[in-house]
CSV table of N, CA and C in Angstrom, one decimal:
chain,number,residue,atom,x,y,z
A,14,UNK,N,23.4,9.3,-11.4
A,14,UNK,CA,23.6,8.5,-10.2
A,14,UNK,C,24.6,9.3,-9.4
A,15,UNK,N,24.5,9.7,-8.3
A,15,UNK,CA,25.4,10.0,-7.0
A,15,UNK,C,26.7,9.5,-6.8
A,16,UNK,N,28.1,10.4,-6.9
A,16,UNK,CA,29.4,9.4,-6.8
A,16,UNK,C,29.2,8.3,-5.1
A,17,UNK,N,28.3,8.7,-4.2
A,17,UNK,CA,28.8,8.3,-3.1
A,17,UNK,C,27.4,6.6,-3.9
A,18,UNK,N,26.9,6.8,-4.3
A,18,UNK,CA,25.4,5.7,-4.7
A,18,UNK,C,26.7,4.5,-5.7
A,19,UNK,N,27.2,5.1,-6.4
A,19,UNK,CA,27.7,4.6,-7.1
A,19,UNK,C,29.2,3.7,-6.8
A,20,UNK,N,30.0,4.6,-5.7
A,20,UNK,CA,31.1,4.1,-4.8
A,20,UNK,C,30.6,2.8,-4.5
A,21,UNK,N,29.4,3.2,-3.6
A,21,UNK,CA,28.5,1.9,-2.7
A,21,UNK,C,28.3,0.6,-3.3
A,22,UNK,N,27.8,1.0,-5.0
A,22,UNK,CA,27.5,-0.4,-5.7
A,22,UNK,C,29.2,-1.0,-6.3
A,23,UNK,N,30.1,0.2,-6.4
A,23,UNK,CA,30.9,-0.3,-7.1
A,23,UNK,C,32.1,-1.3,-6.1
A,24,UNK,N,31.8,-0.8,-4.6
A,24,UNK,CA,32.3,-1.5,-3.5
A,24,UNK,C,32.0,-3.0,-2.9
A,25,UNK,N,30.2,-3.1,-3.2
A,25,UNK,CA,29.6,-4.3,-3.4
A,25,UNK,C,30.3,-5.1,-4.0
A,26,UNK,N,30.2,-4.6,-5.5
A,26,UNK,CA,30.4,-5.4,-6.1
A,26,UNK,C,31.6,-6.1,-6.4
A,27,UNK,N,32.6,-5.4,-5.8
A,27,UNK,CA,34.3,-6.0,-5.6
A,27,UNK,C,34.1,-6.8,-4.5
A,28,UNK,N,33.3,-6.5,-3.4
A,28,UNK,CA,33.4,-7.6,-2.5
A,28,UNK,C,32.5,-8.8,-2.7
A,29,UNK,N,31.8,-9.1,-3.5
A,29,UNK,CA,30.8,-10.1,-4.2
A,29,UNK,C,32.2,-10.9,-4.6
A,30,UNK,N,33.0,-9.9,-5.4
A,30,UNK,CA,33.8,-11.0,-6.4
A,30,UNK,C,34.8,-11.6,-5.5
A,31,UNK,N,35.3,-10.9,-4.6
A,31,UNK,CA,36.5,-11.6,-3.2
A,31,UNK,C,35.9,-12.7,-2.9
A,32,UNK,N,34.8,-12.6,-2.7
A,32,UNK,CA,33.8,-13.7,-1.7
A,32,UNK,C,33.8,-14.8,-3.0
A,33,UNK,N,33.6,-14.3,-3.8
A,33,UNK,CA,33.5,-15.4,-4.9
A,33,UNK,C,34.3,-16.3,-4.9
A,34,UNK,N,35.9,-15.7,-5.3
A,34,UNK,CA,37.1,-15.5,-5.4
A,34,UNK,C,37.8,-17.1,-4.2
A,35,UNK,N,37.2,-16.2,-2.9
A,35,UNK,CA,37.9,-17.1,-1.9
A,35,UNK,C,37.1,-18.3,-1.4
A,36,UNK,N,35.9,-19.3,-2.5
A,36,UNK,CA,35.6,-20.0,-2.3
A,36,UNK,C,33.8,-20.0,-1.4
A,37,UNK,N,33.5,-18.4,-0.9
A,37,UNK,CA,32.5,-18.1,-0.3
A,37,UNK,C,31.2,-18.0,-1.1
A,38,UNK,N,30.1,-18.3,-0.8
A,38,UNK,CA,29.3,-18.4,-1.6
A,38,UNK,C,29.3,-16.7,-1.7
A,39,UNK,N,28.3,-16.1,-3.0
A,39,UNK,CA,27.9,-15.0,-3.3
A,39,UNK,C,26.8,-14.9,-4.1
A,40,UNK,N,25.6,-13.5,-3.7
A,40,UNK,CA,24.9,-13.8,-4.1
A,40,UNK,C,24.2,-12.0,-5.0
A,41,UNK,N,23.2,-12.3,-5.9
A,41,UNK,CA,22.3,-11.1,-5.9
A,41,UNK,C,20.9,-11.1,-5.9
A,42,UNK,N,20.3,-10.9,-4.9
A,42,UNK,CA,19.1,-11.1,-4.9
A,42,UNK,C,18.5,-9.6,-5.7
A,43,UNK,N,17.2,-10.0,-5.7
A,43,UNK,CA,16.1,-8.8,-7.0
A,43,UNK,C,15.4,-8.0,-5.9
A,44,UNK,N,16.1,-7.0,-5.3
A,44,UNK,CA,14.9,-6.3,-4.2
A,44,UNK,C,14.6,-5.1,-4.7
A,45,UNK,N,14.4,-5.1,-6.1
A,45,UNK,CA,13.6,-4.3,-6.3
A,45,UNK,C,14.0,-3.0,-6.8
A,46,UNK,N,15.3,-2.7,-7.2
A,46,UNK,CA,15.8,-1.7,-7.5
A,46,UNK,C,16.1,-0.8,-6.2
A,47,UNK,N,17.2,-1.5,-5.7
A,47,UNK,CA,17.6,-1.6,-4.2
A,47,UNK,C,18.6,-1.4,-3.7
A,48,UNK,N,19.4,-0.6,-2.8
A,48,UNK,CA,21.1,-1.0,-2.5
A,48,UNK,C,21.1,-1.2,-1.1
A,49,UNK,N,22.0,-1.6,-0.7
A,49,UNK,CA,22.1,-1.9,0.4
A,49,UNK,C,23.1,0.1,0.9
A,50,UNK,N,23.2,-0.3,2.5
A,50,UNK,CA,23.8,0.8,3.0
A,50,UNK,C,24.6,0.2,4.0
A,51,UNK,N,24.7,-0.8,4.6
A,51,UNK,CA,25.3,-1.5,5.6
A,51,UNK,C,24.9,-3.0,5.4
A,52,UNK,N,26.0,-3.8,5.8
A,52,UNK,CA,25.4,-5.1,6.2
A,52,UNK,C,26.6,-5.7,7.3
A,53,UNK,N,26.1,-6.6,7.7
A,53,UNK,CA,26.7,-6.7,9.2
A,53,UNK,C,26.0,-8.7,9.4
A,54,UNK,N,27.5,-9.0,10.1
A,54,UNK,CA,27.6,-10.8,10.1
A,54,UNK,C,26.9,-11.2,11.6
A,55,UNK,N,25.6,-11.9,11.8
A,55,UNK,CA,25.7,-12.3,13.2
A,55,UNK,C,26.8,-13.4,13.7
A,56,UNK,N,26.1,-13.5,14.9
A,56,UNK,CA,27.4,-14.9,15.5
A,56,UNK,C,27.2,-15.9,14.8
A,57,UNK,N,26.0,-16.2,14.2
A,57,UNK,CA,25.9,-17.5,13.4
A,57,UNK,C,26.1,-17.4,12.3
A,58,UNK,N,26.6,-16.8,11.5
A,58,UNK,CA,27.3,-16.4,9.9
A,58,UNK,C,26.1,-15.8,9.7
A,59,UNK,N,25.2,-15.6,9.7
A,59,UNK,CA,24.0,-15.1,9.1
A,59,UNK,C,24.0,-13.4,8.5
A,60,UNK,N,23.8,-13.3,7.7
A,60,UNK,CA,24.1,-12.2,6.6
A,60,UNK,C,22.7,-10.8,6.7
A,61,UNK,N,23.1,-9.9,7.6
A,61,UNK,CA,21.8,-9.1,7.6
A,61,UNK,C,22.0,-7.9,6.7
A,62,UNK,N,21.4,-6.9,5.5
A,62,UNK,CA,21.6,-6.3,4.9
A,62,UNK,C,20.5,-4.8,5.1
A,63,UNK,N,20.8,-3.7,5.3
A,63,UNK,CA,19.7,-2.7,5.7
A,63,UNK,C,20.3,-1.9,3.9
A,64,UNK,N,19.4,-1.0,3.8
A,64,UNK,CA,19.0,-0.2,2.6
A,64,UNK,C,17.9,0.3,2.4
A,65,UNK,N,17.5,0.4,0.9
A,65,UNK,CA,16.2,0.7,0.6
A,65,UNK,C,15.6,0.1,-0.7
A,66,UNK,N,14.7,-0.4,-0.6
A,66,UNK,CA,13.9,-0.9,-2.0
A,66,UNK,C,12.9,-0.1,-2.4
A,67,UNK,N,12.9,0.0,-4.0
A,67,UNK,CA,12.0,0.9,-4.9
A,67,UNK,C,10.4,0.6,-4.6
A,68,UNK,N,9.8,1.8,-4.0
A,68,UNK,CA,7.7,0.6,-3.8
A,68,UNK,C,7.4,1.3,-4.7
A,69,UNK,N,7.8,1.9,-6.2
A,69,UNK,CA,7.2,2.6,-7.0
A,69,UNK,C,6.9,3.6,-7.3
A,70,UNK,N,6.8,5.0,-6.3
A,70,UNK,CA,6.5,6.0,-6.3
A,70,UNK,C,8.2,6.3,-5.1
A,71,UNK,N,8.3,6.0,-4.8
A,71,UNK,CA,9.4,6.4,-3.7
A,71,UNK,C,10.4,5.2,-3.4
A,72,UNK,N,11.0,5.5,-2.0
A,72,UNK,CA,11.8,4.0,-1.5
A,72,UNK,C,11.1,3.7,-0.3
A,73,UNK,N,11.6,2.4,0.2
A,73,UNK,CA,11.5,1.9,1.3
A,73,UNK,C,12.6,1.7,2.3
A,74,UNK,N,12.6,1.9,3.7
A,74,UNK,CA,13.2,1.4,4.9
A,74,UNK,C,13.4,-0.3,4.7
A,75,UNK,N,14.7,-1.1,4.2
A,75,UNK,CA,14.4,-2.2,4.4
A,75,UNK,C,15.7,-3.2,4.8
A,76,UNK,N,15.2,-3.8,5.6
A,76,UNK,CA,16.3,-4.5,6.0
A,76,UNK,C,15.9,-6.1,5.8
A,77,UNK,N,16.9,-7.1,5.5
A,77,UNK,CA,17.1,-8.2,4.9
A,77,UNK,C,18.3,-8.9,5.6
A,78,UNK,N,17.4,-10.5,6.1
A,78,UNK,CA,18.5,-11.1,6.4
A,78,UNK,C,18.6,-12.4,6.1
A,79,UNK,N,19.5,-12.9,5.6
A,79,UNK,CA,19.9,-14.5,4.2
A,79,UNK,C,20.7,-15.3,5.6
A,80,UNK,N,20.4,-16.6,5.2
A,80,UNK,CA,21.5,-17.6,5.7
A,80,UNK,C,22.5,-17.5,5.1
A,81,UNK,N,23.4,-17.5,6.3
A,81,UNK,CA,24.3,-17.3,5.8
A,81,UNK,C,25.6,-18.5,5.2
A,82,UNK,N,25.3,-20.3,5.5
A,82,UNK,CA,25.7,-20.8,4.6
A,82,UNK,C,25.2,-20.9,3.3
A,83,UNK,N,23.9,-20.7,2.8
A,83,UNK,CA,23.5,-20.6,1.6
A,83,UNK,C,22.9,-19.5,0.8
A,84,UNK,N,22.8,-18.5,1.5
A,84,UNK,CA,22.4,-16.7,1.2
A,84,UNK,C,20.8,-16.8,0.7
A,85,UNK,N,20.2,-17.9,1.7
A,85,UNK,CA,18.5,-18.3,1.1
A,85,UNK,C,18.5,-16.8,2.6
A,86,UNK,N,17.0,-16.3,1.8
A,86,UNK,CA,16.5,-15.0,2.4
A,86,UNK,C,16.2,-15.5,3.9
A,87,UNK,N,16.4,-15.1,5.0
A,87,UNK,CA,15.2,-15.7,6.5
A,87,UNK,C,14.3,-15.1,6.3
A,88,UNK,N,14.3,-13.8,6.7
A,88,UNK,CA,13.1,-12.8,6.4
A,88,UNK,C,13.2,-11.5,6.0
A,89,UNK,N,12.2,-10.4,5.6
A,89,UNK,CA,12.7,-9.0,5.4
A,89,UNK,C,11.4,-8.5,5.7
A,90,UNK,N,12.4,-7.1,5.9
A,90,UNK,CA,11.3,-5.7,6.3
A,90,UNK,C,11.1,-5.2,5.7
A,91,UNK,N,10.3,-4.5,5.0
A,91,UNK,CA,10.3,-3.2,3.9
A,91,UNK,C,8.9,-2.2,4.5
A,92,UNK,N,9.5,-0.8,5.1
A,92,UNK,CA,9.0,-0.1,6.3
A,92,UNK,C,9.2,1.4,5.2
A,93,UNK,N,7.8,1.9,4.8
A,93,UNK,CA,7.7,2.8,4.5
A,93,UNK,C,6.9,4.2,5.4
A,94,UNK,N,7.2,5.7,4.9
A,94,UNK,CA,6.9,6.5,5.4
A,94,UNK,C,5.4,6.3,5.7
A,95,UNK,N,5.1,7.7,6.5
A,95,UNK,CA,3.5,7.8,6.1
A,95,UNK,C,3.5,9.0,5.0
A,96,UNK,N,4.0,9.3,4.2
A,96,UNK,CA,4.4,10.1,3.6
A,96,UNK,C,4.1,9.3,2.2
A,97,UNK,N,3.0,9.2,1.2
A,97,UNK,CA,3.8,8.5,-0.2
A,97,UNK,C,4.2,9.5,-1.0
A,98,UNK,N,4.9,8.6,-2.3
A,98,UNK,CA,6.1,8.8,-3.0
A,98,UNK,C,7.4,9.3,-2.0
A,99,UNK,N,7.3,9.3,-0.8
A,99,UNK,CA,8.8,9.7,-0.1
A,99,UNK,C,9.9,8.7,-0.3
A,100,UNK,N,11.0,9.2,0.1
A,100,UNK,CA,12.0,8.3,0.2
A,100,UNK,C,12.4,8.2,1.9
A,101,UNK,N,13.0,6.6,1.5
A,101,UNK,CA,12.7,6.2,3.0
A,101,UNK,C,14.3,4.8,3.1
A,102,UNK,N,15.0,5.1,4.0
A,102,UNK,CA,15.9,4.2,4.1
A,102,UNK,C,16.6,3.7,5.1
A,103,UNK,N,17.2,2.5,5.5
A,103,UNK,CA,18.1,2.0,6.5
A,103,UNK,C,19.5,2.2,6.0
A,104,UNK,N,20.0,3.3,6.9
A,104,UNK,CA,21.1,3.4,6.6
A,104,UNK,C,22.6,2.7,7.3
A,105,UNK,N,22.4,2.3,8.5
A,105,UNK,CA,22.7,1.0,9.7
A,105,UNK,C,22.7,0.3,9.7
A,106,UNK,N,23.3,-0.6,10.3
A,106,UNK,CA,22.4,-1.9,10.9
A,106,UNK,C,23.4,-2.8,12.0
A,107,UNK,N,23.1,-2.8,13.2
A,107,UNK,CA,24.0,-3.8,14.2
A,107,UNK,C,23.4,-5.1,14.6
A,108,UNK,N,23.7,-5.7,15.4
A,108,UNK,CA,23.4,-7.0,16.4
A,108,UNK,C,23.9,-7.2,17.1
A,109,UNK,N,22.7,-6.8,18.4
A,109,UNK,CA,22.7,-6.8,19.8
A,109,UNK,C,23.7,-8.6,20.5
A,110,UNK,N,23.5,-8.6,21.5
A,110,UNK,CA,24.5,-9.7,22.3
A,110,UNK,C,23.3,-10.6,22.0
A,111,UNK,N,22.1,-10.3,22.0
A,111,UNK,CA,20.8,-11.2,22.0
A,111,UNK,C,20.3,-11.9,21.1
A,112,UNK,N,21.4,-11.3,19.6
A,112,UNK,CA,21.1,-11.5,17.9
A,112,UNK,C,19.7,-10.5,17.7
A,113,UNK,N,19.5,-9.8,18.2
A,113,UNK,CA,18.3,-8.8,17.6
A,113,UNK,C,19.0,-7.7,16.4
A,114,UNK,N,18.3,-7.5,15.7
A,114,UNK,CA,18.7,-6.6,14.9
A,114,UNK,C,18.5,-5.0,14.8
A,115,UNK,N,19.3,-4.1,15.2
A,115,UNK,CA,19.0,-2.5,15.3
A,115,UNK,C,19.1,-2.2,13.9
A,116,UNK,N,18.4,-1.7,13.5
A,116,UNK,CA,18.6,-0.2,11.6
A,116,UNK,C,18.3,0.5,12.0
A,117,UNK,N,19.1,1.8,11.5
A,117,UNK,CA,18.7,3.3,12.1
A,117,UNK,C,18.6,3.6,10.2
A,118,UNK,N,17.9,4.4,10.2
A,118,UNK,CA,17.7,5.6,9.1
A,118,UNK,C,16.8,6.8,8.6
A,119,UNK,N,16.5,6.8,7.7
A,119,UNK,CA,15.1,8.0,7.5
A,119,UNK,C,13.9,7.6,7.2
A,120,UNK,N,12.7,7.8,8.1
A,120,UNK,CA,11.5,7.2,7.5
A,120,UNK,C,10.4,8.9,7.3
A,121,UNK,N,10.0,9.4,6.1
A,121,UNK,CA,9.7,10.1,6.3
A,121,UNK,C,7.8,10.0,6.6
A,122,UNK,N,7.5,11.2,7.2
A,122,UNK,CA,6.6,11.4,8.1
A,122,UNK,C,5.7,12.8,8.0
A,123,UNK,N,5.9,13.5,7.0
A,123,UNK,CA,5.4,14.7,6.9
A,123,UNK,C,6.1,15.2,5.6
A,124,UNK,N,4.9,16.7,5.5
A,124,UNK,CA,5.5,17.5,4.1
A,124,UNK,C,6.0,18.9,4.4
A,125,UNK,N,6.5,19.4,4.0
A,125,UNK,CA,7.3,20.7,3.8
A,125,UNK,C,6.7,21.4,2.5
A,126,UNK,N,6.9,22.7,2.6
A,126,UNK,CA,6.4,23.6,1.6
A,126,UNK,C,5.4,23.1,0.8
A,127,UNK,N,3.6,22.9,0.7
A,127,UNK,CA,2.9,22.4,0.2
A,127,UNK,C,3.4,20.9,-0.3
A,128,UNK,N,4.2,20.3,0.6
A,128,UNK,CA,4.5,18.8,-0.1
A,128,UNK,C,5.6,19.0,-0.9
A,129,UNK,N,6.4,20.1,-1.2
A,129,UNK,CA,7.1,20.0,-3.0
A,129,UNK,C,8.3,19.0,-2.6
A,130,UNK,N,8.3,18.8,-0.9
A,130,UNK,CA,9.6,17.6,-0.5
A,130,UNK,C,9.0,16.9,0.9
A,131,UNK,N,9.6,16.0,1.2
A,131,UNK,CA,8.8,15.5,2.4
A,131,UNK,C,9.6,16.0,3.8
A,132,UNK,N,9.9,15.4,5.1
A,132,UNK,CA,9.9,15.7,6.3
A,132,UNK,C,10.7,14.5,6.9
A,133,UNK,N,12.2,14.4,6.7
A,133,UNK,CA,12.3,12.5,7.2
A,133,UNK,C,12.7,12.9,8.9
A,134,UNK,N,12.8,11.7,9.4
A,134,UNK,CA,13.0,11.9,10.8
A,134,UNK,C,13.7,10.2,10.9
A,135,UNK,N,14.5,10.8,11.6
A,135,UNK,CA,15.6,9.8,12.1
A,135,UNK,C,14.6,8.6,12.6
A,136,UNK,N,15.0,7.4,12.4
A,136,UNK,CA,14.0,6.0,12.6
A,136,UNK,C,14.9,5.1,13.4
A,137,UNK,N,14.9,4.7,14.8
A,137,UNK,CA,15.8,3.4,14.9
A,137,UNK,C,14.5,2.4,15.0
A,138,UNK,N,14.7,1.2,14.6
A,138,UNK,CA,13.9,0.1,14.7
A,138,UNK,C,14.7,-1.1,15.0
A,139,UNK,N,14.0,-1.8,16.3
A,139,UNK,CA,14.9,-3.0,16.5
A,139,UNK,C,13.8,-4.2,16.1
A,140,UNK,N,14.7,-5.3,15.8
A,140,UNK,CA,13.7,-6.5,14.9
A,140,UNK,C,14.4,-7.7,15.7
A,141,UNK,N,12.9,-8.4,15.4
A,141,UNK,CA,13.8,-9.7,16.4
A,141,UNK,C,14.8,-10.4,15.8
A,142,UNK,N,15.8,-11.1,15.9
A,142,UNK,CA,16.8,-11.6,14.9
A,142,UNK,C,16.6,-12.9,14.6
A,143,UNK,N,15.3,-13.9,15.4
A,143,UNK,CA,15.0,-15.2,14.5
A,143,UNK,C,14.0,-14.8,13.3
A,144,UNK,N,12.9,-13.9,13.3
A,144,UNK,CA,11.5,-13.7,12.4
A,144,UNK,C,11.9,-12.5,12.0
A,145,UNK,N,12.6,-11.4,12.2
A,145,UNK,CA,12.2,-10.4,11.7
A,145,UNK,C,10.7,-9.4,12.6
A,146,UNK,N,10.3,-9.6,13.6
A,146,UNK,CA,9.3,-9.5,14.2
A,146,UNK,C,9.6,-7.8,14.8
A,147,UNK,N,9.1,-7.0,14.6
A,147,UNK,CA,9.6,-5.4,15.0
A,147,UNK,C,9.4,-5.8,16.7
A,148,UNK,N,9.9,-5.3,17.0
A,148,UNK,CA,10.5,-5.4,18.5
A,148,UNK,C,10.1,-3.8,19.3
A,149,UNK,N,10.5,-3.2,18.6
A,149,UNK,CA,10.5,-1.4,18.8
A,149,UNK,C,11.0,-0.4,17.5
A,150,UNK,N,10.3,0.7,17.8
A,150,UNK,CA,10.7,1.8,16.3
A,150,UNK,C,10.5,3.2,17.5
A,151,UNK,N,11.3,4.1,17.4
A,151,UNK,CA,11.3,5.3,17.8
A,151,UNK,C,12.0,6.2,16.2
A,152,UNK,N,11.0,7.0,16.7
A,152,UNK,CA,11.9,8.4,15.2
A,152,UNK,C,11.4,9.6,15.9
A,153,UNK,N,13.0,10.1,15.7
A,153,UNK,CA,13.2,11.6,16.7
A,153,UNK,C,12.5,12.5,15.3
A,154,UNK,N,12.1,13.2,15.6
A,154,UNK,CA,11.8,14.6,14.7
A,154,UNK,C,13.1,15.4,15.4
A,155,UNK,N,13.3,16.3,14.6
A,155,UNK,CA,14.2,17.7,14.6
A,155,UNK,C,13.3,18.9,14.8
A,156,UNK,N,14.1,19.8,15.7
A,156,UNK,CA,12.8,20.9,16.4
A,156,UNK,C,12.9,21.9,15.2
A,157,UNK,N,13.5,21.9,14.2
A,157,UNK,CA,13.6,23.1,13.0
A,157,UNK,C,12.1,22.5,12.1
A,158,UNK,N,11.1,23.8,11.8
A,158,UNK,CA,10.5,23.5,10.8
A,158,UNK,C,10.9,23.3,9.6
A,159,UNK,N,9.9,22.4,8.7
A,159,UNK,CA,10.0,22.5,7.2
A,159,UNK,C,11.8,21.5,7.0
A,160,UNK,N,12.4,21.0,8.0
A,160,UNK,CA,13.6,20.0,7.7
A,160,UNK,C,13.4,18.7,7.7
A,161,UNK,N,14.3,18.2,6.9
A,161,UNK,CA,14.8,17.0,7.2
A,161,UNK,C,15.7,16.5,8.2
A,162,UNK,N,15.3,15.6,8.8
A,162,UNK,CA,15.8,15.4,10.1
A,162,UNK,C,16.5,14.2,10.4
């Protein structure tokens, strides 16, 4: 496991216990062999979390967002490459003045060297912030062949 993968969960999981701690609810949901990479509070307490979940051969682009008096799920995305087995992730996540939700991360899109790695390209996707409804997705490629971008 990655010191910065492991920082991440080990950071979660001190702030799970604060929240606990100071009377807030806390939760763990099962996404699947999952971490988050950001999470971010709307105006309405509402709890939105971007990352990646396991689809079995690779990861997924996924972002998640819970009520936030009771950490029940509202809805989630889970946005993979066109690439399988790639890895794929939300590494961001804000909310616009409108409550929409922006995640930026890697969705990959192509192969490199006979496939032996894939091709990611920077992903922003905006999602509506009552359904979860994709709103817009733009992903820049990088002008260097055979990279990750």
């Amino acid at each position: 496991m990655s010191t910065t993968r492991t920082l991440v969960i080990a950071l979660l999981g001190a702030y799970s216990v604060l929240l606990s701690y100071s009377g807030a609810w806390a939760w763990q949901a099962n996404i699947n062999s999952g971490w988050a990479s950001a999470v971010v509070v709307d105006t309405a307490g509402n709890v939105i979390a971007a990352g990646s979940t396991n689809n079995g051969t690779g990861s997924a682009f996924t972002v998640i967002k819970y009520k936030g008096v009771t950490g029940r799920e509202i809805w989630r995305r889970v946005i993979n490459g066109t690439v399988a087995d790639s890895y794929n992730s939300a590494n961001a996540v804000t909310v616009d003045g409108a409550g929409n939700v922006v995640a930026a991360g890697v969705t990959n899109s192509g192969c490199a060297d006979s496939c032996d790695f894939s091709v990611g390209d920077l992903t922003v996707i905006k999602f509506s912030g009552a359904d979860g409804t994709e709103l817009w997705r733009a992903g820049i490629n990088g002008s260097a062949a055979n990279s990750n971008n």
